[in-house]
PDB file of C-alpha atoms and ligand atoms in Angstrom:
ATOM      1  CA  MET A   1     -35.300 133.225-224.110  1.00 55.00           C
ATOM      2  CA  LYS A   2     -38.694 131.876-225.156  1.00 61.00           C
ATOM      3  CA  SER A   3     -38.899 133.213-228.578  1.00 84.00           C
ATOM      4  CA  THR A   4     -35.255 131.765-229.262  1.00 87.00           C
ATOM      5  CA  LEU A   5     -36.416 128.254-228.174  1.00 90.00           C
ATOM      6  CA  ILE A   6     -39.534 128.635-230.350  1.00 92.00           C
ATOM      7  CA  GLN A   7     -37.521 129.578-233.164  1.00 91.00           C
ATOM      8  CA  GLU A   8     -35.225 126.542-232.700  1.00 93.00           C
ATOM      9  CA  LEU A   9     -38.274 123.990-232.322  1.00 95.00           C
ATOM     10  CA  GLU A  10     -39.855 125.728-235.701  1.00 93.00           C
ATOM     11  CA  SER A  11     -36.539 124.696-237.417  1.00 94.00           C
ATOM     12  CA  SER A  12     -35.699 121.425-236.165  1.00 97.00           C
ATOM     13  CA  LEU A  13     -39.197 119.970-236.287  1.00 96.00           C
ATOM     14  CA  THR A  14     -39.684 121.255-239.930  1.00 93.00           C
ATOM     15  CA  ALA A  15     -36.069 120.105-241.021  1.00 95.00           C
ATOM     16  CA  GLU A  16     -35.792 117.136-243.316  1.00 95.00           C
ATOM     17  CA  THR A  17     -35.062 114.741-240.449  1.00 97.00           C
ATOM     18  CA  PRO A  18     -37.209 116.229-237.679  1.00 98.00           C
ATOM     19  CA  ALA A  19     -35.615 116.484-234.194  1.00 98.00           C
ATOM     20  CA  ILE A  20     -36.108 118.028-230.914  1.00 98.00           C
ATOM     21  CA  SER A  21     -33.057 118.834-228.838  1.00 96.00           C
ATOM     22  CA  PRO A  22     -32.599 116.918-225.473  1.00 95.00           C
ATOM     23  CA  LYS A  23     -32.774 120.337-223.645  1.00 91.00           C
ATOM     24  CA  PHE A  24     -36.370 120.255-224.219  1.00 95.00           C
ATOM     25  CA  PHE A  25     -36.581 117.027-221.744  1.00 95.00           C
ATOM     26  CA  TYR A  26     -36.111 119.070-218.751  1.00 90.00           C
ATOM     27  CA  ASP A  27     -39.192 120.825-217.842  1.00 90.00           C
ATOM     28  CA  GLU A  28     -40.385 120.454-214.265  1.00 87.00           C
ATOM     29  CA  VAL A  29     -41.976 116.933-214.895  1.00 95.00           C
ATOM     30  CA  GLY A  30     -39.117 115.626-217.252  1.00 95.00           C
ATOM     31  CA  SER A  31     -36.426 116.762-214.471  1.00 88.00           C
ATOM     32  CA  ARG A  32     -38.259 114.589-212.115  1.00 91.00           C
ATOM     33  CA  LEU A  33     -38.813 111.562-214.586  1.00 97.00           C
ATOM     34  CA  PHE A  34     -34.912 111.767-215.034  1.00 95.00           C
ATOM     35  CA  GLU A  35     -34.470 111.699-211.400  1.00 92.00           C
ATOM     36  CA  VAL A  36     -36.316 108.392-211.185  1.00 97.00           C
ATOM     37  CA  ILE A  37     -34.434 106.974-214.155  1.00 98.00           C
ATOM     38  CA  THR A  38     -31.355 107.316-212.049  1.00 96.00           C
ATOM     39  CA  LEU A  39     -33.008 105.103-209.605  1.00 97.00           C
ATOM     40  CA  LEU A  40     -33.926 102.220-211.834  1.00 98.00           C
ATOM     41  CA  ASN A  41     -31.892  99.269-211.955  1.00 98.00           C
ATOM     42  CA  GLU A  42     -31.465  99.113-215.488  1.00 98.00           C
ATOM     43  CA  TYR A  43     -30.065 102.508-215.565  1.00 98.00           C
ATOM     44  CA  TYR A  44     -26.619 101.648-214.250  1.00 98.00           C
ATOM     45  CA  PRO A  45     -24.695 104.859-215.138  1.00 98.00           C
ATOM     46  CA  THR A  46     -25.623 107.039-212.155  1.00 96.00           C
ATOM     47  CA  ARG A  47     -24.984 104.470-209.374  1.00 97.00           C
ATOM     48  CA  THR A  48     -21.810 103.265-211.036  1.00 98.00           C
ATOM     49  CA  GLU A  49     -20.538 106.918-211.104  1.00 97.00           C
ATOM     50  CA  LYS A  50     -21.428 107.266-207.502  1.00 96.00           C
ATOM     51  CA  TRP A  51     -19.659 103.745-206.779  1.00 98.00           C
ATOM     52  CA  ILE A  52     -16.413 105.053-208.360  1.00 98.00           C
ATOM     53  CA  MET A  53     -16.502 108.516-206.682  1.00 97.00           C
ATOM     54  CA  ASP A  54     -17.180 107.080-203.308  1.00 97.00           C
ATOM     55  CA  VAL A  55     -14.469 104.298-203.446  1.00 98.00           C
ATOM     56  CA  HIS A  56     -11.682 106.525-204.694  1.00 97.00           C
ATOM     57  CA  GLN A  57     -12.828 109.670-203.035  1.00 96.00           C
ATOM     58  CA  SER A  58      -9.624 110.279-201.480  1.00 96.00           C
ATOM     59  CA  GLU A  59      -7.272 109.489-204.242  1.00 98.00           C
ATOM     60  CA  ILE A  60      -9.291 111.784-206.409  1.00 98.00           C
ATOM     61  CA  ALA A  61      -9.060 114.530-204.115  1.00 97.00           C
ATOM     62  CA  ASN A  62      -5.361 113.917-203.537  1.00 98.00           C
ATOM     63  CA  ILE A  63      -4.831 114.526-207.256  1.00 98.00           C
ATOM     64  CA  ILE A  64      -7.084 117.375-207.643  1.00 97.00           C
ATOM     65  CA  GLY A  65      -6.089 119.127-204.370  1.00 97.00           C
ATOM     66  CA  ASP A  66      -7.851 122.070-203.003  1.00 96.00           C
ATOM     67  CA  CYS A  67      -9.521 124.575-205.401  1.00 96.00           C
ATOM     68  CA  ASP A  68     -10.713 128.151-205.191  1.00 97.00           C
ATOM     69  CA  VAL A  69     -13.858 127.441-207.442  1.00 98.00           C
ATOM     70  CA  LEU A  70     -15.675 124.378-208.019  1.00 97.00           C
ATOM     71  CA  ILE A  71     -17.705 125.157-211.371  1.00 97.00           C
ATOM     72  CA  ASP A  72     -20.683 122.484-211.622  1.00 96.00           C
ATOM     73  CA  LEU A  73     -21.489 122.147-215.368  1.00 95.00           C
ATOM     74  CA  GLY A  74     -25.329 120.776-215.627  1.00 77.00           C
ATOM     75  CA  ALA A  75     -25.586 120.609-211.668  1.00 74.00           C
ATOM     76  CA  GLY A  76     -29.461 119.699-211.383  1.00 73.00           C
ATOM     77  CA  ASN A  77     -29.777 118.989-207.858  1.00 78.00           C
ATOM     78  CA  CYS A  78     -26.272 119.661-206.745  1.00 86.00           C
ATOM     79  CA  ALA A  79     -26.134 116.477-204.971  1.00 86.00           C
ATOM     80  CA  LYS A  80     -23.023 115.246-206.674  1.00 90.00           C
ATOM     81  CA  ALA A  81     -21.095 118.473-206.317  1.00 92.00           C
ATOM     82  CA  SER A  82     -22.049 118.626-202.706  1.00 92.00           C
ATOM     83  CA  ARG A  83     -20.099 115.538-201.980  1.00 93.00           C
ATOM     84  CA  LEU A  84     -16.897 117.163-203.052  1.00 95.00           C
ATOM     85  CA  PHE A  85     -17.094 120.177-200.645  1.00 96.00           C
ATOM     86  CA  LYS A  86     -15.400 117.993-197.849  1.00 93.00           C
ATOM     87  CA  THR A  87     -12.738 116.763-200.155  1.00 96.00           C
ATOM     88  CA  ILE A  88     -11.304 119.764-202.285  1.00 97.00           C
ATOM     89  CA  HIS A  89     -12.679 122.508-200.049  1.00 97.00           C
ATOM     90  CA  PRO A  90     -14.032 125.135-202.680  1.00 97.00           C
ATOM     91  CA  LYS A  91     -14.038 128.761-201.393  1.00 98.00           C
ATOM     92  CA  GLN A  92     -16.693 129.468-204.229  1.00 97.00           C
ATOM     93  CA  TYR A  93     -19.176 127.107-205.709  1.00 97.00           C
ATOM     94  CA  ARG A  94     -20.913 128.036-209.170  1.00 96.00           C
ATOM     95  CA  ALA A  95     -23.776 125.866-210.251  1.00 95.00           C
ATOM     96  CA  LEU A  96     -24.558 126.159-214.005  1.00 93.00           C
ATOM     97  CA  ASP A  97     -27.686 124.482-215.502  1.00 88.00           C
ATOM     98  CA  ILE A  98     -30.420 124.877-218.279  1.00 79.00           C
ATOM     99  CA  SER A  99     -33.073 124.842-215.811  1.00 75.00           C
ATOM    100  CA  LYS A 100     -33.160 128.079-213.803  1.00 78.00           C
ATOM    101  CA  GLU A 101     -35.845 127.580-211.067  1.00 77.00           C
ATOM    102  CA  TYR A 102     -34.876 123.989-210.139  1.00 77.00           C
ATOM    103  CA  LEU A 103     -31.239 125.114-209.870  1.00 86.00           C
ATOM    104  CA  GLU A 104     -31.998 128.288-207.847  1.00 88.00           C
ATOM    105  CA  PHE A 105     -34.014 126.122-205.336  1.00 86.00           C
ATOM    106  CA  ALA A 106     -31.092 123.373-205.101  1.00 88.00           C
ATOM    107  CA  VAL A 107     -28.617 126.012-204.650  1.00 93.00           C
ATOM    108  CA  SER A 108     -30.196 128.077-201.847  1.00 92.00           C
ATOM    109  CA  ASP A 109     -30.935 124.811-200.002  1.00 91.00           C
ATOM    110  CA  LEU A 110     -27.262 123.927-200.272  1.00 93.00           C
ATOM    111  CA  GLN A 111     -26.192 127.387-199.130  1.00 95.00           C
ATOM    112  CA  LYS A 112     -27.723 126.814-195.716  1.00 95.00           C
ATOM    113  CA  GLN A 113     -25.847 123.552-195.223  1.00 94.00           C
ATOM    114  CA  PHE A 114     -22.434 125.259-196.282  1.00 96.00           C
ATOM    115  CA  PRO A 115     -22.590 128.717-195.325  1.00 96.00           C
ATOM    116  CA  GLN A 116     -18.911 129.266-195.583  1.00 96.00           C
ATOM    117  CA  ILE A 117     -19.058 128.395-199.337  1.00 97.00           C
ATOM    118  CA  GLN A 118     -19.911 131.467-201.669  1.00 97.00           C
ATOM    119  CA  MET A 119     -22.456 130.125-203.936  1.00 96.00           C
ATOM    120  CA  SER A 120     -24.162 131.315-207.066  1.00 94.00           C
ATOM    121  CA  ALA A 121     -26.508 129.743-209.713  1.00 93.00           C
ATOM    122  CA  HIS A 122     -26.414 130.409-213.457  1.00 92.00           C
ATOM    123  CA  ALA A 123     -28.842 129.297-216.081  1.00 88.00           C
ATOM    124  CA  VAL A 124     -26.740 128.603-219.160  1.00 88.00           C
ATOM    125  CA  ASP A 125     -26.759 126.530-222.591  1.00 85.00           C
ATOM    126  CA  LEU A 126     -23.706 124.556-222.170  1.00 87.00           C
ATOM    127  CA  SER A 127     -23.550 124.033-225.967  1.00 84.00           C
ATOM    128  CA  LEU A 128     -22.365 127.536-226.011  1.00 89.00           C
ATOM    129  CA  PRO A 129     -18.784 128.647-225.393  1.00 92.00           C
ATOM    130  CA  MET A 130     -18.375 129.790-221.645  1.00 94.00           C
ATOM    131  CA  SER A 131     -15.725 132.184-220.284  1.00 93.00           C
ATOM    132  CA  PHE A 132     -15.063 133.369-216.648  1.00 93.00           C
ATOM    133  CA  PRO A 133     -13.161 136.599-216.682  1.00 93.00           C
ATOM    134  CA  ASP A 134     -14.046 137.602-213.062  1.00 94.00           C
ATOM    135  CA  ILE A 135     -12.114 134.192-211.722  1.00 94.00           C
ATOM    136  CA  GLN A 136      -9.259 133.912-214.698  1.00 92.00           C
ATOM    137  CA  ASP A 137      -6.470 133.601-211.947  1.00 93.00           C
ATOM    138  CA  SER A 138      -8.283 131.225-209.395  1.00 96.00           C
ATOM    139  CA  LYS A 139      -7.617 127.482-209.266  1.00 97.00           C
ATOM    140  CA  LYS A 140     -10.755 126.127-211.041  1.00 98.00           C
ATOM    141  CA  ILE A 141     -12.156 122.680-211.109  1.00 98.00           C
ATOM    142  CA  PHE A 142     -14.699 121.990-213.680  1.00 98.00           C
ATOM    143  CA  PHE A 143     -17.242 119.017-212.690  1.00 97.00           C
ATOM    144  CA  TYR A 144     -19.430 117.638-215.396  1.00 97.00           C
ATOM    145  CA  PRO A 145     -20.487 114.097-214.113  1.00 96.00           C
ATOM    146  CA  GLY A 146     -23.379 111.845-215.292  1.00 95.00           C
ATOM    147  CA  SER A 147     -22.220 111.470-218.933  1.00 97.00           C
ATOM    148  CA  SER A 148     -23.891 114.539-219.966  1.00 95.00           C
ATOM    149  CA  ILE A 149     -21.058 114.729-222.464  1.00 97.00           C
ATOM    150  CA  GLY A 150     -22.657 111.952-224.283  1.00 98.00           C
ATOM    151  CA  ASN A 151     -25.256 114.363-225.588  1.00 96.00           C
ATOM    152  CA  PHE A 152     -22.578 116.232-227.501  1.00 97.00           C
ATOM    153  CA  ASP A 153     -21.698 115.270-230.978  1.00 97.00           C
ATOM    154  CA  PRO A 154     -17.933 114.162-230.999  1.00 98.00           C
ATOM    155  CA  GLU A 155     -16.610 117.407-232.537  1.00 97.00           C
ATOM    156  CA  LYS A 156     -18.713 119.477-230.064  1.00 97.00           C
ATOM    157  CA  ALA A 157     -17.279 117.697-227.375  1.00 98.00           C
ATOM    158  CA  ASP A 158     -13.870 118.409-228.575  1.00 98.00           C
ATOM    159  CA  GLN A 159     -14.643 122.030-228.732  1.00 97.00           C
ATOM    160  CA  PHE A 160     -15.960 121.858-225.185  1.00 97.00           C
ATOM    161  CA  PHE A 161     -13.058 120.420-223.870  1.00 98.00           C
ATOM    162  CA  MET A 162     -10.782 122.994-225.631  1.00 97.00           C
ATOM    163  CA  ASN A 163     -12.997 125.856-224.030  1.00 97.00           C
ATOM    164  CA  ILE A 164     -12.443 124.350-220.577  1.00 97.00           C
ATOM    165  CA  ALA A 165      -8.956 123.695-221.004  1.00 97.00           C
ATOM    166  CA  HIS A 166      -8.354 127.149-222.176  1.00 96.00           C
ATOM    167  CA  GLU A 167     -10.416 128.517-219.153  1.00 96.00           C
ATOM    168  CA  CYS A 168      -8.391 126.661-216.718  1.00 96.00           C
ATOM    169  CA  HIS A 169      -5.115 128.801-217.660  1.00 94.00           C
ATOM    170  CA  GLY A 170      -2.990 126.162-216.609  1.00 92.00           C
ATOM    171  CA  ASN A 171      -4.481 125.666-213.357  1.00 95.00           C
ATOM    172  CA  GLY A 172      -7.161 123.078-212.082  1.00 96.00           C
ATOM    173  CA  GLY A 173      -8.920 120.942-214.532  1.00 98.00           C
ATOM    174  CA  LEU A 174     -11.911 118.747-215.449  1.00 98.00           C
ATOM    175  CA  LEU A 175     -13.305 116.093-213.305  1.00 98.00           C
ATOM    176  CA  ILE A 176     -15.827 114.241-215.830  1.00 98.00           C
ATOM    177  CA  GLY A 177     -17.667 111.133-215.848  1.00 98.00           C
ATOM    178  CA  VAL A 178     -18.625 109.127-219.214  1.00 98.00           C
ATOM    179  CA  ASP A 179     -20.560 106.337-220.075  1.00 98.00           C
ATOM    180  CA  LEU A 180     -18.382 103.302-221.771  1.00 99.00           C
ATOM    181  CA  VAL A 181     -19.093 101.127-224.516  1.00 98.00           C
ATOM    182  CA  LYS A 182     -20.482  97.764-223.350  1.00 98.00           C
ATOM    183  CA  ASP A 183     -22.501  94.590-224.358  1.00 98.00           C
ATOM    184  CA  LEU A 184     -25.636  95.771-226.679  1.00 98.00           C
ATOM    185  CA  LYS A 185     -28.149  94.109-224.259  1.00 98.00           C
ATOM    186  CA  THR A 186     -27.085  96.260-221.195  1.00 98.00           C
ATOM    187  CA  LEU A 187     -26.928  99.501-223.167  1.00 98.00           C
ATOM    188  CA  GLU A 188     -30.274  99.018-224.669  1.00 98.00           C
ATOM    189  CA  LEU A 189     -32.018  97.994-221.666  1.00 98.00           C
ATOM    190  CA  ALA A 190     -30.803 101.142-219.690  1.00 98.00           C
ATOM    191  CA  TYR A 191     -32.789 103.135-222.342  1.00 99.00           C
ATOM    192  CA  ASN A 192     -35.774 100.735-222.592  1.00 98.00           C
ATOM    193  CA  ASP A 193     -36.516 100.292-218.809  1.00 98.00           C
ATOM    194  CA  PRO A 194     -39.465  97.808-218.273  1.00 98.00           C
ATOM    195  CA  LEU A 195     -41.377 100.342-216.266  1.00 98.00           C
ATOM    196  CA  GLY A 196     -41.492 102.609-218.948  1.00 98.00           C
ATOM    197  CA  VAL A 197     -40.000 105.742-216.864  1.00 99.00           C
ATOM    198  CA  THR A 198     -37.634 106.417-220.079  1.00 99.00           C
ATOM    199  CA  ALA A 199     -40.563 106.190-222.235  1.00 99.00           C
ATOM    200  CA  ALA A 200     -42.431 108.618-220.437  1.00 99.00           C
ATOM    201  CA  PHE A 201     -39.501 110.781-220.079  1.00 98.00           C
ATOM    202  CA  ASN A 202     -38.989 110.945-223.862  1.00 99.00           C
ATOM    203  CA  LEU A 203     -42.858 111.364-224.524  1.00 99.00           C
ATOM    204  CA  ASN A 204     -42.914 114.149-221.983  1.00 98.00           C
ATOM    205  CA  THR A 205     -40.833 116.159-224.488  1.00 98.00           C
ATOM    206  CA  LEU A 206     -43.895 116.618-226.535  1.00 98.00           C
ATOM    207  CA  LEU A 207     -45.953 118.219-223.795  1.00 98.00           C
ATOM    208  CA  ASN A 208     -43.240 120.460-223.178  1.00 98.00           C
ATOM    209  CA  VAL A 209     -42.921 121.290-226.962  1.00 98.00           C
ATOM    210  CA  ASN A 210     -46.812 121.840-226.986  1.00 98.00           C
ATOM    211  CA  SER A 211     -46.547 124.126-223.985  1.00 97.00           C
ATOM    212  CA  ILE A 212     -43.833 126.312-225.292  1.00 95.00           C
ATOM    213  CA  MET A 213     -44.968 126.574-228.757  1.00 94.00           C
ATOM    214  CA  GLY A 214     -48.660 125.929-228.643  1.00 95.00           C
ATOM    215  CA  SER A 215     -48.390 122.713-231.022  1.00 97.00           C
ATOM    216  CA  ASP A 216     -50.764 119.873-230.736  1.00 97.00           C
ATOM    217  CA  PHE A 217     -48.882 116.910-230.536  1.00 98.00           C
ATOM    218  CA  ASN A 218     -50.908 114.061-229.237  1.00 98.00           C
ATOM    219  CA  LEU A 219     -49.203 111.522-227.040  1.00 98.00           C
ATOM    220  CA  ALA A 220     -51.454 108.755-228.193  1.00 98.00           C
ATOM    221  CA  ASP A 221     -49.930 108.989-231.604  1.00 98.00           C
ATOM    222  CA  TRP A 222     -46.363 108.374-230.323  1.00 98.00           C
ATOM    223  CA  GLU A 223     -44.051 105.938-229.003  1.00 98.00           C
ATOM    224  CA  HIS A 224     -40.628 105.758-227.326  1.00 99.00           C
ATOM    225  CA  TYR A 225     -38.069 104.353-229.650  1.00 98.00           C
ATOM    226  CA  ALA A 226     -34.396 103.756-228.540  1.00 99.00           C
ATOM    227  CA  PHE A 227     -31.423 101.653-229.821  1.00 99.00           C
ATOM    228  CA  PHE A 228     -27.783 101.556-229.954  1.00 99.00           C
ATOM    229  CA  ASN A 229     -26.283 102.696-233.185  1.00 98.00           C
ATOM    230  CA  ILE A 230     -23.137 100.744-233.341  1.00 98.00           C
ATOM    231  CA  SER A 231     -21.365 102.616-236.244  1.00 98.00           C
ATOM    232  CA  ASP A 232     -21.804 106.023-234.505  1.00 98.00           C
ATOM    233  CA  SER A 233     -21.396 104.440-230.873  1.00 98.00           C
ATOM    234  CA  ARG A 234     -24.378 106.004-229.527  1.00 99.00           C
ATOM    235  CA  ILE A 235     -27.685 105.331-227.985  1.00 99.00           C
ATOM    236  CA  GLU A 236     -30.425 106.975-230.248  1.00 99.00           C
ATOM    237  CA  MET A 237     -33.805 108.011-228.890  1.00 99.00           C
ATOM    238  CA  HIS A 238     -36.640 108.800-231.180  1.00 99.00           C
ATOM    239  CA  LEU A 239     -40.261 109.371-230.932  1.00 99.00           C
ATOM    240  CA  ARG A 240     -42.049 107.265-233.602  1.00 98.00           C
ATOM    241  CA  ALA A 241     -45.419 107.843-235.042  1.00 98.00           C
ATOM    242  CA  LEU A 242     -47.745 104.778-234.272  1.00 98.00           C
ATOM    243  CA  ARG A 243     -50.114 106.093-237.238  1.00 98.00           C
ATOM    244  CA  ASP A 244     -50.413 108.565-239.815  1.00 98.00           C
ATOM    245  CA  THR A 245     -50.900 111.900-237.816  1.00 98.00           C
ATOM    246  CA  THR A 246     -50.798 115.884-238.500  1.00 97.00           C
ATOM    247  CA  VAL A 247     -49.429 118.411-236.101  1.00 97.00           C
ATOM    248  CA  ARG A 248     -50.041 122.117-236.158  1.00 96.00           C
ATOM    249  CA  LEU A 249     -47.363 124.376-235.448  1.00 93.00           C
ATOM    250  CA  PRO A 250     -48.596 128.010-234.814  1.00 91.00           C
ATOM    251  CA  LEU A 251     -45.662 129.891-236.461  1.00 79.00           C
ATOM    252  CA  GLN A 252     -44.537 133.459-235.146  1.00 68.00           C
ATOM    253  CA  GLU A 253     -44.208 135.219-238.469  1.00 72.00           C
ATOM    254  CA  SER A 254     -46.581 133.449-240.779  1.00 76.00           C
ATOM    255  CA  GLN A 255     -49.639 131.094-240.964  1.00 84.00           C
ATOM    256  CA  ASP A 256     -49.619 127.843-239.057  1.00 89.00           C
ATOM    257  CA  HIS A 257     -47.528 125.203-240.263  1.00 90.00           C
ATOM    258  CA  VAL A 258     -48.970 121.681-240.562  1.00 94.00           C
ATOM    259  CA  ILE A 259     -46.563 118.807-240.497  1.00 95.00           C
ATOM    260  CA  ASN A 260     -47.875 115.497-241.735  1.00 96.00           C
ATOM    261  CA  PHE A 261     -46.187 112.353-240.203  1.00 98.00           C
ATOM    262  CA  LYS A 262     -46.537 108.848-241.636  1.00 98.00           C
ATOM    263  CA  ALA A 263     -46.918 105.765-239.384  1.00 98.00           C
ATOM    264  CA  GLY A 264     -43.167 104.885-238.716  1.00 98.00           C
ATOM    265  CA  ASP A 265     -41.808 108.318-238.990  1.00 98.00           C
ATOM    266  CA  VAL A 266     -39.503 109.523-236.261  1.00 98.00           C
ATOM    267  CA  ILE A 267     -38.428 112.585-234.473  1.00 98.00           C
ATOM    268  CA  HIS A 268     -34.831 112.361-233.149  1.00 98.00           C
ATOM    269  CA  THR A 269     -34.793 113.375-229.603  1.00 98.00           C
ATOM    270  CA  GLU A 270     -31.431 112.284-228.003  1.00 98.00           C
ATOM    271  CA  ASN A 271     -27.847 110.918-228.877  1.00 98.00           C
ATOM    272  CA  SER A 272     -25.962 109.528-226.098  1.00 98.00           C
ATOM    273  CA  TYR A 273     -22.418 108.675-227.181  1.00 99.00           C
ATOM    274  CA  LYS A 274     -20.684 105.978-225.451  1.00 98.00           C
ATOM    275  CA  TYR A 275     -16.867 105.963-225.583  1.00 98.00           C
ATOM    276  CA  THR A 276     -13.931 103.608-224.822  1.00 98.00           C
ATOM    277  CA  GLN A 277     -11.612 104.709-222.169  1.00 98.00           C
ATOM    278  CA  GLU A 278      -8.677 104.974-224.885  1.00 98.00           C
ATOM    279  CA  HIS A 279     -10.564 106.977-227.061  1.00 98.00           C
ATOM    280  CA  PHE A 280     -11.900 109.508-224.202  1.00 98.00           C
ATOM    281  CA  VAL A 281      -8.382 109.917-222.888  1.00 98.00           C
ATOM    282  CA  LYS A 282      -7.191 110.713-226.305  1.00 98.00           C
ATOM    283  CA  LYS A 283      -9.707 113.401-226.912  1.00 98.00           C
ATOM    284  CA  LEU A 284      -9.033 115.056-223.502  1.00 98.00           C
ATOM    285  CA  LYS A 285      -5.401 115.066-224.275  1.00 98.00           C
ATOM    286  CA  ARG A 286      -5.974 116.375-227.840  1.00 98.00           C
ATOM    287  CA  ALA A 287      -7.922 119.455-226.345  1.00 98.00           C
ATOM    288  CA  GLY A 288      -4.917 120.506-224.562  1.00 97.00           C
ATOM    289  CA  PHE A 289      -4.804 118.748-220.762  1.00 98.00           C
ATOM    290  CA  SER A 290      -1.424 117.956-219.936  1.00 97.00           C
ATOM    291  CA  GLU A 291      -2.472 114.490-217.674  1.00 98.00           C
ATOM    292  CA  VAL A 292      -5.452 112.322-217.709  1.00 98.00           C
ATOM    293  CA  TYR A 293      -6.114 110.167-214.419  1.00 98.00           C
ATOM    294  CA  CYS A 294      -8.805 107.508-214.844  1.00 98.00           C
ATOM    295  CA  TRP A 295     -10.985 105.441-212.378  1.00 98.00           C
ATOM    296  CA  THR A 296     -13.342 102.696-213.325  1.00 98.00           C
ATOM    297  CA  ASP A 297     -15.850  99.971-211.813  1.00 98.00           C
ATOM    298  CA  PRO A 298     -15.059  96.191-211.828  1.00 98.00           C
ATOM    299  CA  LYS A 299     -17.142  95.936-214.909  1.00 98.00           C
ATOM    300  CA  ASP A 300     -15.789  98.861-216.911  1.00 98.00           C
ATOM    301  CA  TYR A 301     -19.243 100.178-217.158  1.00 98.00           C
ATOM    302  CA  PHE A 302     -18.540 103.591-216.358  1.00 98.00           C
ATOM    303  CA  LEU A 303     -15.275 106.014-216.499  1.00 98.00           C
ATOM    304  CA  VAL A 304     -14.585 108.824-214.275  1.00 98.00           C
ATOM    305  CA  CYS A 305     -11.456 111.162-215.444  1.00 98.00           C
ATOM    306  CA  PHE A 306      -9.546 114.321-213.946  1.00 98.00           C
ATOM    307  CA  ALA A 307      -8.204 116.047-216.965  1.00 98.00           C
ATOM    308  CA  LYS A 308      -5.303 118.136-215.229  1.00 98.00           C
ATOM    309  CA  ALA A 309      -4.898 121.660-217.132  1.00 97.00           C
TER     310      ALA A 309
HETATM  311  C1  AVJ B 401     -28.467 112.990-218.707  1.00 69.31           C
HETATM  312  C2  AVJ B 401     -27.420 112.610-220.898  1.00 69.31           C
HETATM  313  C3  AVJ B 401     -26.589 111.570-219.468  1.00 69.31           C
HETATM  314  O1  AVJ B 401     -27.809 110.015-222.057  1.00 69.31           O
HETATM  315  O2  AVJ B 401     -28.111 108.589-220.401  1.00 69.31           O
HETATM  316  C4  AVJ B 401     -31.292 108.962-219.837  1.00 69.31           C
HETATM  317  C5  AVJ B 401     -30.157 111.191-220.616  1.00 69.31           C
HETATM  318  N1  AVJ B 401     -31.967 109.694-221.679  1.00 69.31           N
HETATM  319  N2  AVJ B 401     -32.132 108.131-220.136  1.00 69.31           N
HETATM  320  C6  AVJ B 401     -28.213 109.692-220.802  1.00 69.31           C
HETATM  321  C7  AVJ B 401     -30.993 109.922-220.647  1.00 69.31           C
HETATM  322  C8  AVJ B 401     -32.518 108.707-221.485  1.00 69.31           C
HETATM  323  C9  AVJ B 401     -28.571 110.722-219.833  1.00 69.31           C
HETATM  324  N3  AVJ B 401     -27.909 111.997-219.553  1.00 69.31           N
END
């Protein structure tokens, strides 16, 4: 695992447009910083999604019905899925996430509260295809909250939806939350909070990269930079060099690689795509789901969909 991560970083950092995948945000500090982001007033997605799920709780549950297996994609602290336990009564709960330690801790905690549900934790990279041969015939509800789908390029999102539609085998479906296109000011403020938590979250990725590959990124040389790219309908996060700086990457197979950054050069760290309801529903239907049910908040900031297999 470790060496594939290093290889991935080596090639993305030395590419023509340097980048670090957003999965490198989530070391222990990064996961905690993200939790703080979700508490910020400027970061509307988390609380808006919770509002939608709370207000429409029984209607959502009625449409989904009881299920055999609840598959939580990007479970994090499992809090969102645990609220579904009492409404769709899963017999089994599978929590998937990139961050293994964090997840196992959360699942074992949850197991104590819900001893009747069979639980398991799986560390997976959601950008890769998934299959669930042992529960082929069960009614599966895939749960992908928090607009994590926003990190996928649109074509990747289509593949992801097709993968899930196929794994449903005509039963169950996908309950998913996605952030909607809205005014520029609201969008950009959510990724430029005045307290600087998002900046710390973004910069922390350099510390994580240093600890994974032994590079020597100096945080004092970098600043957080986030804006809404209107033509691609996405928030882009970058780290921007404040001054000319060199970074040494100890390479695995050869001599150290030195990258020279000029003041103003950027490393792309995240895309967070924003959709319209119409477009998002169309994508789900194109991927093979038969029906899509939608719920939003009064300001149309966020969308929760159930895409039925
Ligand atoms: C976890 C991908 C949904 O895109 O809003 C929050 C990550 N980045 N602030 C998002 C994030 C900066 C978040 N997702």
